[in-house]
Amino acid sequence: MRILVVEDEIELASYVKRGLEREGFAVDVAADGQAGLHMATATPYDAVVLDIMLPKLNGYRVCAELRAQSNWVPILMLTAKEGEYDVAEALDTGADDYLTKPFSFVVLVARLRALMRRGGASRPAILAVGGLTLDPAKRRFSVDGNPVALTPTEMSIMELFMRHPGDVISKIEILESCWDWAYEGDPNIVEVYVRYLRKKIDIPFDRKYIETVRGAGYRLVDADG
Ligand code: CA
């Protein structure tokens, strides 16, 4: 799951980025509204945390512009103070939820997870495909009820697969959704991680959940069905 944080207060932005990364998200930061709009347009984020008071383009305008482009990424707005005006305007421009500064990080994560779940009717709180279950909020993953420890990146890839069972997902899509912009290495890193995952979920349980689709990418299949 990849999140964009649009916030010009550098300390707050890096605090939020570090915290979200510890929760297993890939996080990009934009320090002004224009950069935020550009990044949100160019990359399929799972959610955007959007400050209102921003240089170049304010949060309301970023939000309105994204919605005008039919971009329905879940948006959590950060409002500076408790004020009905701020909140009403945030929701009017198409934000999904808001949080008043200063906020608790725990609340921020809970709200983001709720927004991402609401992102579509087909997004249950606990994901299950065949014998695989993944609880995104608790960062727990199991095969046939046996807990399997995954690194944050492995967890992120499994979550992507499990939200789209049966769909072919390309290496680039995996890279875009599970690594942030700072990653400039070899896209074949995805193959390396798929190999790690197979060692954890396929080989020990004698299944083949992750299929390679030659020239196209990977597909998660219900290996029990
Ligand atoms: Ca600000």
CSV table of C-alpha atoms and ligand atoms in Angstrom, one decimal:
chain,number,residue,atom,x,y,z
A,1,MET,CA,0.0,0.0,0.0
A,2,ARG,CA,1.5,3.3,-1.1
A,3,ILE,CA,0.6,6.7,0.5
A,4,LEU,CA,1.3,10.2,-0.5
A,5,VAL,CA,1.8,12.8,2.2
A,6,VAL,CA,1.4,16.4,1.1
A,7,GLU,CA,2.7,18.6,3.9
A,8,ASP,CA,5.0,21.6,3.9
A,9,GLU,CA,6.0,21.3,7.6
A,10,ILE,CA,9.1,19.2,7.1
A,11,GLU,CA,9.3,17.8,10.6
A,12,LEU,CA,5.7,16.8,10.6
A,13,ALA,CA,6.0,15.3,7.1
A,14,SER,CA,9.0,13.2,8.1
A,15,TYR,CA,7.4,12.1,11.4
A,16,VAL,CA,4.3,10.9,9.5
A,17,LYS,CA,6.5,9.3,6.8
A,18,ARG,CA,8.6,7.3,9.3
A,19,GLY,CA,5.6,6.3,11.3
A,20,LEU,CA,3.7,5.0,8.3
A,21,GLU,CA,6.7,3.2,7.0
A,22,ARG,CA,6.9,1.4,10.3
A,23,GLU,CA,3.3,0.3,9.7
A,24,GLY,CA,4.5,-1.2,6.4
A,25,PHE,CA,3.4,1.5,4.0
A,26,ALA,CA,5.5,2.9,1.1
A,27,VAL,CA,5.4,6.7,1.6
A,28,ASP,CA,6.2,9.6,-0.7
A,29,VAL,CA,6.2,13.2,0.6
A,30,ALA,CA,5.4,16.3,-1.4
A,31,ALA,CA,6.2,19.7,0.2
A,32,ASP,CA,3.8,21.9,-1.8
A,33,GLY,CA,0.4,21.6,-3.5
A,34,GLN,CA,1.7,21.6,-7.0
A,35,ALA,CA,4.1,18.8,-6.4
A,36,GLY,CA,1.4,16.9,-4.5
A,37,LEU,CA,-1.1,17.2,-7.4
A,38,HIS,CA,1.5,16.2,-9.9
A,39,MET,CA,2.5,13.1,-7.9
A,40,ALA,CA,-1.0,12.1,-7.1
A,41,THR,CA,-1.9,12.3,-10.8
A,42,ALA,CA,1.1,10.3,-12.0
A,43,THR,CA,1.0,7.5,-9.4
A,44,PRO,CA,-1.8,5.2,-8.3
A,45,TYR,CA,-1.7,5.9,-4.5
A,46,ASP,CA,-3.9,4.0,-2.1
A,47,ALA,CA,-4.5,7.1,0.0
A,48,VAL,CA,-3.4,10.8,0.2
A,49,VAL,CA,-2.8,12.7,3.4
A,50,LEU,CA,-3.3,16.3,2.4
A,51,ASP,CA,-2.6,19.5,4.4
A,52,ILE,CA,-4.8,22.5,3.6
A,53,MET,CA,-2.3,25.4,4.0
A,54,LEU,CA,0.3,24.6,1.4
A,55,PRO,CA,2.6,26.7,-0.8
A,56,LYS,CA,1.8,27.1,-4.5
A,57,LEU,CA,-1.6,25.4,-4.4
A,58,ASN,CA,-3.7,24.9,-1.3
A,59,GLY,CA,-5.1,21.5,-0.2
A,60,TYR,CA,-8.7,22.4,-1.2
A,61,ARG,CA,-7.5,23.1,-4.8
A,62,VAL,CA,-5.4,20.0,-5.0
A,63,CYS,CA,-8.4,17.9,-3.8
A,64,ALA,CA,-10.8,19.7,-6.2
A,65,GLU,CA,-8.4,19.3,-9.1
A,66,LEU,CA,-8.0,15.5,-8.5
A,67,ARG,CA,-11.7,15.0,-8.3
A,68,ALA,CA,-12.2,17.0,-11.5
A,69,GLN,CA,-9.8,14.5,-13.2
A,70,SER,CA,-12.0,11.7,-11.8
A,71,ASN,CA,-9.2,10.6,-9.5
A,72,TRP,CA,-11.1,9.0,-6.5
A,73,VAL,CA,-8.0,8.2,-4.4
A,74,PRO,CA,-9.1,8.3,-0.7
A,75,ILE,CA,-8.1,11.7,0.7
A,76,LEU,CA,-7.6,12.5,4.4
A,77,MET,CA,-7.3,16.3,4.9
A,78,LEU,CA,-5.4,17.9,7.7
A,79,THR,CA,-7.1,21.0,9.1
A,80,ALA,CA,-5.2,23.5,11.1
A,81,LYS,CA,-7.8,24.2,13.7
A,82,GLU,CA,-11.2,23.0,14.9
A,83,GLY,CA,-13.5,25.1,12.8
A,84,GLU,CA,-16.6,24.2,11.0
A,85,TYR,CA,-15.7,26.3,8.0
A,86,ASP,CA,-12.5,24.3,7.3
A,87,VAL,CA,-14.1,21.0,7.7
A,88,ALA,CA,-17.2,21.8,5.6
A,89,GLU,CA,-14.9,23.1,2.8
A,90,ALA,CA,-12.6,20.1,3.0
A,91,LEU,CA,-15.5,17.7,2.6
A,92,ASP,CA,-17.1,19.9,-0.1
A,93,THR,CA,-14.1,19.8,-2.3
A,94,GLY,CA,-14.2,16.0,-2.3
A,95,ALA,CA,-12.1,14.9,0.7
A,96,ASP,CA,-13.2,11.7,2.3
A,97,ASP,CA,-12.3,12.5,5.9
A,98,TYR,CA,-10.3,15.1,7.9
A,99,LEU,CA,-8.2,15.3,11.0
A,100,THR,CA,-7.5,18.3,13.1
A,101,LYS,CA,-3.9,19.2,14.0
A,102,PRO,CA,-2.3,18.3,16.3
A,103,PHE,CA,-3.4,14.7,15.8
A,104,SER,CA,-2.5,11.4,17.3
A,105,PHE,CA,-0.5,9.2,15.0
A,106,VAL,CA,-2.6,6.1,16.0
A,107,VAL,CA,-5.7,8.0,15.0
A,108,LEU,CA,-4.2,8.9,11.7
A,109,VAL,CA,-3.4,5.3,10.9
A,110,ALA,CA,-6.8,4.1,11.9
A,111,ARG,CA,-8.5,6.7,9.8
A,112,LEU,CA,-6.3,5.9,6.8
A,113,ARG,CA,-7.1,2.2,7.1
A,114,ALA,CA,-10.8,2.9,7.3
A,115,LEU,CA,-10.6,5.1,4.2
A,116,MET,CA,-8.7,2.5,2.2
A,117,ARG,CA,-11.2,-0.2,3.2
A,118,ARG,CA,-14.1,2.1,2.1
A,119,GLY,CA,-12.2,2.6,-1.2
A,120,GLY,CA,-14.4,-0.1,-2.6
A,121,ALA,CA,-17.1,-2.5,-1.5
A,122,SER,CA,-14.8,-5.4,-2.3
A,123,ARG,CA,-12.3,-4.4,0.4
A,124,PRO,CA,-13.0,-6.4,3.5
A,125,ALA,CA,-11.1,-5.7,6.8
A,126,ILE,CA,-9.4,-9.2,6.6
A,127,LEU,CA,-8.4,-10.5,3.3
A,128,ALA,CA,-8.7,-14.2,2.5
A,129,VAL,CA,-7.7,-16.2,-0.6
A,130,GLY,CA,-7.7,-20.0,-0.3
A,131,GLY,CA,-5.8,-20.9,2.8
A,132,LEU,CA,-4.2,-17.4,3.0
A,133,THR,CA,-5.4,-14.7,5.4
A,134,LEU,CA,-4.0,-11.2,5.9
A,135,ASP,CA,-5.1,-8.7,8.4
A,136,PRO,CA,-3.8,-5.3,7.2
A,137,ALA,CA,-4.5,-3.5,10.4
A,138,LYS,CA,-2.7,-6.0,12.6
A,139,ARG,CA,0.0,-6.8,10.0
A,140,ARG,CA,-0.7,-10.5,10.5
A,141,PHE,CA,-0.5,-13.1,7.8
A,142,SER,CA,-1.2,-16.8,8.0
A,143,VAL,CA,-1.3,-19.9,5.8
A,144,ASP,CA,-3.8,-22.5,6.8
A,145,GLY,CA,-4.1,-20.8,10.1
A,146,ASN,CA,-0.3,-20.9,10.7
A,147,PRO,CA,1.2,-17.5,11.3
A,148,VAL,CA,3.9,-16.6,8.9
A,149,ALA,CA,6.2,-13.7,9.6
A,150,LEU,CA,6.5,-11.3,6.6
A,151,THR,CA,8.8,-8.2,6.3
A,152,PRO,CA,6.9,-4.9,5.6
A,153,THR,CA,7.7,-5.1,1.9
A,154,GLU,CA,6.6,-8.8,1.6
A,155,MET,CA,3.4,-7.9,3.5
A,156,SER,CA,2.8,-5.0,1.2
A,157,ILE,CA,3.2,-7.3,-1.9
A,158,MET,CA,0.9,-9.9,-0.4
A,159,GLU,CA,-1.7,-7.3,0.4
A,160,LEU,CA,-1.6,-6.1,-3.2
A,161,PHE,CA,-2.0,-9.7,-4.5
A,162,MET,CA,-4.8,-10.5,-2.1
A,163,ARG,CA,-6.8,-7.4,-3.0
A,164,HIS,CA,-6.7,-8.6,-6.6
A,165,PRO,CA,-6.9,-12.4,-6.5
A,166,GLY,CA,-6.8,-13.9,-10.0
A,167,ASP,CA,-5.6,-10.7,-11.6
A,168,VAL,CA,-2.3,-10.5,-13.4
A,169,ILE,CA,-0.2,-7.9,-11.8
A,170,SER,CA,2.9,-6.6,-13.6
A,171,LYS,CA,6.3,-6.1,-12.0
A,172,ILE,CA,5.9,-2.4,-12.6
A,173,GLU,CA,2.5,-2.3,-10.8
A,174,ILE,CA,4.1,-4.1,-7.9
A,175,LEU,CA,7.0,-1.7,-7.9
A,176,GLU,CA,4.7,1.3,-8.0
A,177,SER,CA,2.5,0.1,-5.3
A,178,CYS,CA,5.1,-1.3,-2.8
A,179,TRP,CA,8.2,0.9,-3.2
A,180,ASP,CA,8.4,4.7,-2.9
A,181,TRP,CA,9.9,7.2,-5.3
A,182,ALA,CA,13.3,7.1,-3.6
A,183,TYR,CA,13.8,3.6,-5.0
A,184,GLU,CA,15.9,3.9,-8.1
A,185,GLY,CA,17.3,0.4,-8.2
A,186,ASP,CA,16.6,-2.6,-10.5
A,187,PRO,CA,12.9,-3.3,-11.1
A,188,ASN,CA,13.9,-7.0,-10.9
A,189,ILE,CA,13.9,-6.5,-7.1
A,190,VAL,CA,10.3,-7.6,-7.5
A,191,GLU,CA,11.4,-11.1,-8.7
A,192,VAL,CA,13.7,-11.3,-5.7
A,193,TYR,CA,10.8,-10.6,-3.3
A,194,VAL,CA,8.4,-13.0,-5.1
A,195,ARG,CA,11.1,-15.6,-4.6
A,196,TYR,CA,11.2,-14.8,-0.8
A,197,LEU,CA,7.4,-15.1,-0.7
A,198,ARG,CA,7.4,-18.4,-2.4
A,199,LYS,CA,9.9,-19.7,0.1
A,200,LYS,CA,7.5,-18.7,2.9
A,201,ILE,CA,4.0,-19.5,1.5
A,202,ASP,CA,4.4,-22.0,-1.4
A,203,ILE,CA,7.3,-24.3,-0.6
A,204,PRO,CA,6.7,-25.1,3.1
A,205,PHE,CA,3.0,-25.8,2.4
A,206,ASP,CA,3.5,-27.6,-0.9
A,207,ARG,CA,1.2,-25.2,-2.8
A,208,LYS,CA,1.6,-22.8,-5.7
A,209,TYR,CA,-0.2,-19.6,-4.8
A,210,ILE,CA,1.9,-17.3,-6.8
A,211,GLU,CA,1.9,-18.0,-10.5
A,212,THR,CA,4.3,-16.5,-13.0
A,213,VAL,CA,2.5,-15.3,-16.1
A,214,ARG,CA,5.2,-15.2,-18.7
A,215,GLY,CA,5.9,-11.7,-20.0
A,216,ALA,CA,3.1,-10.2,-18.0
A,217,GLY,CA,3.7,-10.5,-14.3
A,218,TYR,CA,2.3,-12.5,-11.5
A,219,ARG,CA,-1.1,-13.8,-10.4
A,220,LEU,CA,-2.3,-15.0,-7.0
A,221,VAL,CA,-4.4,-18.1,-7.3
A,222,ASP,CA,-6.5,-20.1,-4.8
A,223,ALA,CA,-4.2,-23.1,-4.7
A,224,ASP,CA,-6.8,-25.0,-2.7
A,225,GLY,CA,-9.7,-24.4,-5.1
B,1,CA,CA,0.9,23.6,6.1
